[in-house]
Amino acid sequence: DQLCLLAMGLAACFFYPELRMPALAVLGVFLFLGALLWWESSRTRMIKQVRKIFARFEGGKRYDKFIESFQVTHRKASWTGIVTTTVGANAVSVLILYIVVSSMGFQAELGALIAAFVVPQLLGRLSPLPAGAGVIEAGMVGFLQANSPMSVEQATIATLLFRSFDTIGPALYGALLHLAFSGRS
């Protein structure tokens, strides 16, 4: 999911030159890390170093379990299915934002909507709050207001409706399904 959002964020740089330098810096860091992880010898050294850090804070066993789970998942996973599902889910989210904005008669270019979705989502992932609550909304409102003809009020309404349909709604029906079927084995 993060990789998909980063790729979408890099694509948004074509529309918004002010995003190019930060995106270039992030891309450089990820290319460097990717190169380090590409070679098995450096990857093995990095895994050992990170394990030492976790062991220092009494998290060595959890880290070992994570690495074991990752290796099993990596062998069994269908990366084509994972990528398709991730791209599809993010495309549906952007489509929901587009439908919300256009159904209310507000004006915004598709590039602005994509960037208004991607950039705050990436920032929200850094927040300790569930689903980036507050960070994503503020980022979306600010981005939509600054990069489209929408007023602050219109951007706020569009953002809150979008978040309701994209995050809160699925969480509620997911909780209901979980409650309905959790007692069955």
Short mmCIF file of N, CA and C in Angstrom, two decimals, residues 37 42-71:
data_model
loop_
_atom_site.label_atom_id
_atom_site.label_comp_id
_atom_site.label_asym_id
_atom_site.label_seq_id
_atom_site.Cartn_x
_atom_site.Cartn_y
_atom_site.Cartn_z
N LEU A 37 18.77 -3.54 -0.02
CA LEU A 37 17.99 -4.75 0.20
C LEU A 37 18.09 -5.74 -0.97
N SER A 42 24.13 -7.56 2.05
CA SER A 42 23.78 -6.34 2.79
C SER A 42 22.43 -6.49 3.49
N ARG A 43 21.50 -7.23 2.85
CA ARG A 43 20.19 -7.47 3.47
C ARG A 43 20.35 -8.27 4.76
N THR A 44 21.21 -9.30 4.73
CA THR A 44 21.44 -10.12 5.92
C THR A 44 22.07 -9.29 7.03
N ARG A 45 23.06 -8.45 6.67
CA ARG A 45 23.68 -7.58 7.68
C ARG A 45 22.67 -6.62 8.30
N MET A 46 21.81 -6.04 7.45
CA MET A 46 20.80 -5.11 7.96
C MET A 46 19.83 -5.81 8.91
N ILE A 47 19.41 -7.01 8.56
CA ILE A 47 18.49 -7.78 9.41
C ILE A 47 19.14 -8.04 10.76
N LYS A 48 20.42 -8.40 10.76
CA LYS A 48 21.12 -8.66 12.03
C LYS A 48 21.24 -7.39 12.87
N GLN A 49 21.55 -6.26 12.23
CA GLN A 49 21.68 -5.00 12.96
C GLN A 49 20.35 -4.56 13.57
N VAL A 50 19.29 -4.68 12.79
CA VAL A 50 17.96 -4.28 13.30
C VAL A 50 17.55 -5.22 14.43
N ARG A 51 17.89 -6.51 14.32
CA ARG A 51 17.56 -7.46 15.39
C ARG A 51 18.27 -7.08 16.68
N LYS A 52 19.54 -6.64 16.57
CA LYS A 52 20.28 -6.20 17.76
C LYS A 52 19.57 -5.04 18.45
N ILE A 53 19.06 -4.11 17.66
CA ILE A 53 18.33 -2.97 18.24
C ILE A 53 17.08 -3.46 18.95
N PHE A 54 16.33 -4.37 18.31
CA PHE A 54 15.12 -4.90 18.95
C PHE A 54 15.47 -5.70 20.20
N ALA A 55 16.53 -6.49 20.15
CA ALA A 55 16.95 -7.29 21.30
C ALA A 55 17.33 -6.39 22.48
N ARG A 56 17.91 -5.26 22.17
CA ARG A 56 18.29 -4.31 23.22
C ARG A 56 17.08 -3.85 24.03
N PHE A 57 15.92 -3.78 23.37
CA PHE A 57 14.68 -3.36 24.02
C PHE A 57 13.76 -4.55 24.29
N GLU A 58 14.34 -5.73 24.41
CA GLU A 58 13.63 -6.97 24.73
C GLU A 58 12.56 -7.32 23.70
N GLY A 59 12.83 -7.03 22.44
CA GLY A 59 11.89 -7.35 21.38
C GLY A 59 12.47 -8.31 20.35
N GLY A 60 13.54 -9.00 20.71
CA GLY A 60 14.21 -9.90 19.78
C GLY A 60 13.33 -11.03 19.29
N LYS A 61 12.56 -11.64 20.19
CA LYS A 61 11.69 -12.76 19.79
C LYS A 61 10.57 -12.28 18.86
N ARG A 62 10.03 -11.12 19.15
CA ARG A 62 8.98 -10.57 18.27
C ARG A 62 9.55 -10.27 16.89
N TYR A 63 10.75 -9.74 16.85
CA TYR A 63 11.38 -9.44 15.58
C TYR A 63 11.64 -10.72 14.79
N ASP A 64 12.14 -11.76 15.47
CA ASP A 64 12.37 -13.04 14.79
C ASP A 64 11.07 -13.60 14.22
N LYS A 65 9.99 -13.48 14.97
CA LYS A 65 8.68 -13.94 14.50
C LYS A 65 8.23 -13.14 13.28
N PHE A 66 8.46 -11.82 13.30
CA PHE A 66 8.11 -10.97 12.17
C PHE A 66 8.87 -11.39 10.93
N ILE A 67 10.19 -11.60 11.05
CA ILE A 67 11.02 -11.99 9.90
C ILE A 67 10.56 -13.35 9.37
N GLU A 68 10.27 -14.29 10.28
CA GLU A 68 9.80 -15.61 9.86
C GLU A 68 8.46 -15.49 9.12
N SER A 69 7.54 -14.71 9.66
CA SER A 69 6.23 -14.51 9.02
C SER A 69 6.38 -13.85 7.66
N PHE A 70 7.27 -12.87 7.58
CA PHE A 70 7.48 -12.18 6.31
C PHE A 70 8.02 -13.14 5.26
N GLN A 71 8.97 -14.00 5.65
CA GLN A 71 9.54 -14.94 4.69
C GLN A 71 8.50 -15.94 4.21
#
